mmCIF file of C-alpha atoms in Angstrom:
data_model
loop_
_atom_site.group_PDB
_atom_site.id
_atom_site.type_symbol
_atom_site.label_atom_id
_atom_site.label_comp_id
_atom_site.label_asym_id
_atom_site.label_seq_id
_atom_site.Cartn_x
_atom_site.Cartn_y
_atom_site.Cartn_z
ATOM 1 C CA MET A 9 0.127 0.172 -0.207
ATOM 2 C CA LYS A 10 2.593 2.211 0.492
ATOM 3 C CA ASN A 11 4.310 1.807 -2.957
ATOM 4 C CA ILE A 12 0.942 2.668 -4.398
ATOM 5 C CA ILE A 13 0.782 6.093 -2.501
ATOM 6 C CA LYS A 14 4.149 6.803 -3.282
ATOM 7 C CA ILE A 15 3.520 5.582 -6.881
ATOM 8 C CA LEU A 16 0.590 7.955 -6.471
ATOM 9 C CA PHE A 17 2.643 10.855 -4.978
ATOM 10 C CA VAL A 18 4.835 10.988 -8.158
ATOM 11 C CA LEU A 19 1.662 10.902 -10.450
ATOM 12 C CA LEU A 20 0.311 13.678 -8.942
ATOM 13 C CA MET A 21 3.556 15.646 -9.758
ATOM 14 C CA ALA A 22 3.539 14.599 -12.700
ATOM 15 C CA SER A 23 0.672 14.842 -14.180
ATOM 16 C CA PRO A 24 0.419 18.843 -14.939
ATOM 17 C CA LEU A 25 3.432 18.091 -17.551
ATOM 18 C CA TYR A 26 0.673 15.723 -20.198
ATOM 19 C CA THR A 27 -2.211 18.559 -19.089
ATOM 20 C CA MET A 28 0.363 21.284 -19.775
ATOM 21 C CA ALA A 29 1.197 19.372 -23.044
ATOM 22 C CA GLN A 30 -2.278 18.620 -24.167
ATOM 23 C CA GLU A 31 -3.692 22.482 -23.334
ATOM 24 C CA GLU A 32 -0.267 24.937 -24.448
ATOM 25 C CA GLU A 33 1.189 22.776 -27.096
ATOM 26 C CA LEU A 34 -1.252 20.902 -29.302
ATOM 27 C CA ASN A 35 -4.540 23.027 -30.122
ATOM 28 C CA ASP A 36 -5.211 21.286 -33.208
ATOM 29 C CA PRO A 37 -8.128 18.417 -32.023
ATOM 30 C CA LYS A 38 -6.697 15.901 -34.567
ATOM 31 C CA ASP A 39 -3.498 16.055 -32.751
ATOM 32 C CA ARG A 40 -5.571 15.628 -29.466
ATOM 33 C CA GLU A 41 -7.069 13.293 -31.046
ATOM 34 C CA LYS A 42 -3.665 10.945 -32.160
ATOM 35 C CA ILE A 43 -2.050 11.733 -28.533
ATOM 36 C CA GLU A 44 -5.142 10.483 -26.732
ATOM 37 C CA ALA A 45 -5.511 7.309 -29.041
ATOM 38 C CA ALA A 46 -1.643 6.663 -28.651
ATOM 39 C CA ARG A 47 -2.110 7.052 -24.599
ATOM 40 C CA ILE A 48 -5.113 4.423 -25.113
ATOM 41 C CA GLY A 49 -2.809 2.162 -26.911
ATOM 42 C CA LEU A 50 -0.321 1.784 -24.610
ATOM 43 C CA ILE A 51 -1.798 1.774 -21.584
ATOM 44 C CA SER A 52 -4.258 -1.025 -22.706
ATOM 45 C CA GLU A 53 -1.056 -2.386 -23.993
ATOM 46 C CA ARG A 54 0.576 -2.058 -20.632
ATOM 47 C CA LEU A 55 -2.282 -3.577 -18.261
ATOM 48 C CA GLY A 56 -3.353 -6.417 -20.555
ATOM 49 C CA LEU A 57 -6.835 -5.484 -20.489
ATOM 50 C CA THR A 58 -9.653 -8.275 -21.035
ATOM 51 C CA PRO A 59 -12.185 -7.262 -23.302
ATOM 52 C CA GLU A 60 -14.501 -6.985 -20.047
ATOM 53 C CA GLN A 61 -12.088 -5.377 -18.184
ATOM 54 C CA ALA A 62 -11.439 -2.522 -21.013
ATOM 55 C CA GLU A 63 -15.010 -2.027 -21.074
ATOM 56 C CA ARG A 64 -14.883 -0.872 -17.717
ATOM 57 C CA PHE A 65 -12.216 0.268 -16.833
ATOM 58 C CA TRP A 66 -12.289 3.008 -19.524
ATOM 59 C CA PRO A 67 -14.803 4.313 -18.876
ATOM 60 C CA VAL A 68 -13.607 5.503 -14.662
ATOM 61 C CA TYR A 69 -10.627 5.858 -15.769
ATOM 62 C CA ARG A 70 -11.933 8.912 -18.103
ATOM 63 C CA GLU A 71 -14.070 10.463 -15.560
ATOM 64 C CA PHE A 72 -10.661 10.128 -13.391
ATOM 65 C CA THR A 73 -8.240 11.757 -15.810
ATOM 66 C CA GLN A 74 -11.009 14.648 -16.678
ATOM 67 C CA LYS A 75 -11.796 15.105 -13.236
ATOM 68 C CA ARG A 76 -7.928 15.232 -12.453
ATOM 69 C CA GLY A 77 -7.573 18.162 -15.446
ATOM 70 C CA GLU A 78 -9.914 20.279 -13.735
ATOM 71 C CA MET A 79 -8.307 20.387 -11.011
ATOM 72 C CA VAL A 80 -4.639 21.448 -12.919
ATOM 73 C CA ARG A 81 -6.733 24.341 -14.967
ATOM 74 C CA GLU A 82 -8.365 25.360 -11.366
ATOM 75 C CA PHE A 83 -4.836 26.175 -10.526
ATOM 76 C CA ARG A 84 -3.357 27.200 -13.503
ATOM 77 C CA GLN A 85 -6.276 29.470 -13.545
ATOM 78 C CA ALA A 86 -5.177 31.165 -10.008
ATOM 79 C CA GLN A 87 -1.704 31.334 -11.147
ATOM 80 C CA LYS A 88 -2.594 33.265 -14.425
ATOM 81 C CA GLU A 89 -4.895 35.548 -12.328
ATOM 82 C CA VAL A 90 -2.415 36.649 -9.973
ATOM 83 C CA GLY A 91 0.572 36.716 -12.438
ATOM 84 C CA PRO A 92 3.729 36.017 -12.565
ATOM 85 C CA ASP A 93 5.624 39.386 -11.750
ATOM 86 C CA ASN A 94 2.701 39.586 -8.465
ATOM 87 C CA GLN A 95 5.051 40.690 -5.623
ATOM 88 C CA ASP A 96 2.041 41.194 -3.012
ATOM 89 C CA PRO A 97 2.647 38.731 -0.507
ATOM 90 C CA GLU A 98 -0.420 37.707 0.522
ATOM 91 C CA LYS A 99 -1.811 36.727 -3.183
ATOM 92 C CA GLN A 100 1.606 34.391 -2.756
ATOM 93 C CA ARG A 101 0.453 32.878 -0.259
ATOM 94 C CA GLU A 102 -3.121 32.264 -0.908
ATOM 95 C CA LEU A 103 -1.601 30.811 -4.234
ATOM 96 C CA VAL A 104 0.711 28.520 -2.543
ATOM 97 C CA GLU A 105 -2.469 27.434 -0.048
ATOM 98 C CA LEU A 106 -4.660 26.888 -3.587
ATOM 99 C CA GLY A 107 -1.957 24.644 -4.515
ATOM 100 C CA LEU A 108 -1.860 22.610 -1.227
ATOM 101 C CA LYS A 109 -5.784 22.254 -1.167
ATOM 102 C CA ILE A 110 -6.185 21.215 -4.819
ATOM 103 C CA LYS A 111 -2.989 18.702 -4.410
ATOM 104 C CA GLN A 112 -4.858 17.208 -1.577
ATOM 105 C CA ARG A 113 -7.723 16.809 -3.353
ATOM 106 C CA GLN A 114 -5.845 15.647 -5.875
ATOM 107 C CA LEU A 115 -4.994 12.430 -3.931
ATOM 108 C CA ASP A 116 -8.053 12.177 -2.317
ATOM 109 C CA LEU A 117 -9.433 11.858 -6.200
ATOM 110 C CA GLU A 118 -6.500 9.388 -6.526
ATOM 111 C CA LYS A 119 -7.529 7.173 -3.773
ATOM 112 C CA ASP A 120 -10.971 6.964 -4.605
ATOM 113 C CA TYR A 121 -10.907 6.397 -8.120
ATOM 114 C CA SER A 122 -7.895 3.660 -7.590
ATOM 115 C CA ARG A 123 -10.400 1.823 -5.432
ATOM 116 C CA ARG A 124 -12.912 1.736 -7.827
ATOM 117 C CA MET A 125 -10.402 0.836 -10.529
ATOM 118 C CA MET A 126 -9.561 -2.025 -8.363
ATOM 119 C CA ASP A 127 -12.899 -3.286 -8.734
ATOM 120 C CA VAL A 128 -12.536 -3.661 -12.460
ATOM 121 C CA ILE A 129 -8.561 -4.179 -12.748
ATOM 122 C CA SER A 130 -5.765 -6.053 -10.445
ATOM 123 C CA ALA A 131 -3.777 -4.032 -7.815
ATOM 124 C CA GLN A 132 -0.683 -5.058 -10.699
ATOM 125 C CA GLN A 133 -2.642 -3.695 -13.234
ATOM 126 C CA ILE A 134 -2.937 -0.104 -11.143
ATOM 127 C CA MET A 135 0.617 -0.087 -10.338
ATOM 128 C CA ASN A 136 1.280 -1.109 -14.299
ATOM 129 C CA LEU A 137 -1.013 1.358 -15.172
ATOM 130 C CA ARG A 138 0.817 4.308 -13.233
ATOM 131 C CA ASN A 139 4.116 3.117 -14.926
ATOM 132 C CA ALA A 140 2.601 3.153 -17.740
ATOM 133 C CA GLU A 141 1.089 6.658 -17.274
ATOM 134 C CA LYS A 142 4.763 7.582 -16.370
ATOM 135 C CA GLU A 143 6.336 6.109 -19.447
ATOM 136 C CA PHE A 144 3.408 8.148 -21.595
ATOM 137 C CA GLN A 145 4.470 11.685 -20.253
ATOM 138 C CA ARG A 146 7.784 11.064 -21.179
ATOM 139 C CA MET A 147 7.381 10.245 -24.371
ATOM 140 C CA ILE A 148 5.259 13.079 -24.891
ATOM 141 C CA ILE A 149 7.623 15.481 -23.561
ATOM 142 C CA ARG A 150 10.274 13.684 -25.283
ATOM 143 C CA GLN A 151 8.279 14.601 -28.636
ATOM 144 C CA LEU A 152 7.638 18.150 -27.817
ATOM 145 C CA GLN A 153 10.918 18.974 -26.785
ATOM 146 C CA GLN A 154 12.536 17.664 -30.272
ATOM 147 C CA ARG A 155 9.657 19.598 -32.059
ATOM 148 C CA ARG A 156 10.279 22.897 -30.577
ATOM 149 C CA ASP A 157 14.183 21.828 -31.204
ATOM 150 C CA MET A 158 13.035 21.034 -35.093
ATOM 151 C CA GLN A 159 11.415 24.752 -34.891
ATOM 152 C CA GLN A 160 14.419 26.149 -33.520
ATOM 153 C CA ARG A 161 16.649 24.753 -36.186
ATOM 154 C CA LYS A 162 14.310 25.844 -39.196
ATOM 155 C CA GLU A 163 14.776 29.348 -37.674
ATOM 156 C CA ASN A 164 17.811 28.938 -37.457
ATOM 157 C CA LEU A 165 18.309 28.196 -40.947
ATOM 158 C CA ARG A 166 15.952 30.577 -42.352
ATOM 159 C CA ASP A 167 17.912 33.530 -40.149
ATOM 160 C CA ARG A 168 21.114 32.499 -41.308
ATOM 161 C CA ASN A 169 19.908 32.223 -45.137
ATOM 162 C CA GLN A 170 18.490 35.644 -44.792
ATOM 163 C CA GLN A 171 21.839 36.941 -44.010
ATOM 164 C CA LEU A 172 23.759 35.043 -46.473
ATOM 165 C CA ARG A 173 21.429 36.788 -48.670
ATOM 166 C CA ASP A 174 21.814 40.021 -47.240
ATOM 167 C CA ARG A 175 25.220 39.648 -47.449
ATOM 168 C CA LYS A 176 25.100 38.488 -51.404
ATOM 169 C CA ASN A 177 22.665 41.500 -52.182
ATOM 170 C CA ASN A 178 25.456 43.996 -50.203
ATOM 171 C CA ASN A 179 28.192 43.000 -52.622
#
């Protein structure tokens, strides 16, 4: 049980990364659909769900991830409202307290849904789920970083080519 709680804590800390990737980097619904299909595929494969388990598992899991995402968005909205440069200690304290309250709500949500999911899948599959989620998050972050790197390379090449053209035109 302690291991499950540790895994849940790590998941709570990492889940905002996936949500951030979804919200900030992937505004195209087609991209989101591809990511969702890849996530479902990876999780299904790692859990080894039977058709009966999958039928009962996915509605519960979707509900859980939707509620978890709402909590992350709630905190992000509060951060935006306070502003990154706000030096008001009272506002900063309120934001910290809200963050802690949301983390507690996330933990409570995780406990509740873990119990519900264990009615459908085994404890080992729950642990495999956490590992699959972390693996998927790492995969998404790696792909986003590769996209940024590729975009940066394109911009650098474009700038370099423009500089060469400017030199050629000046000569």
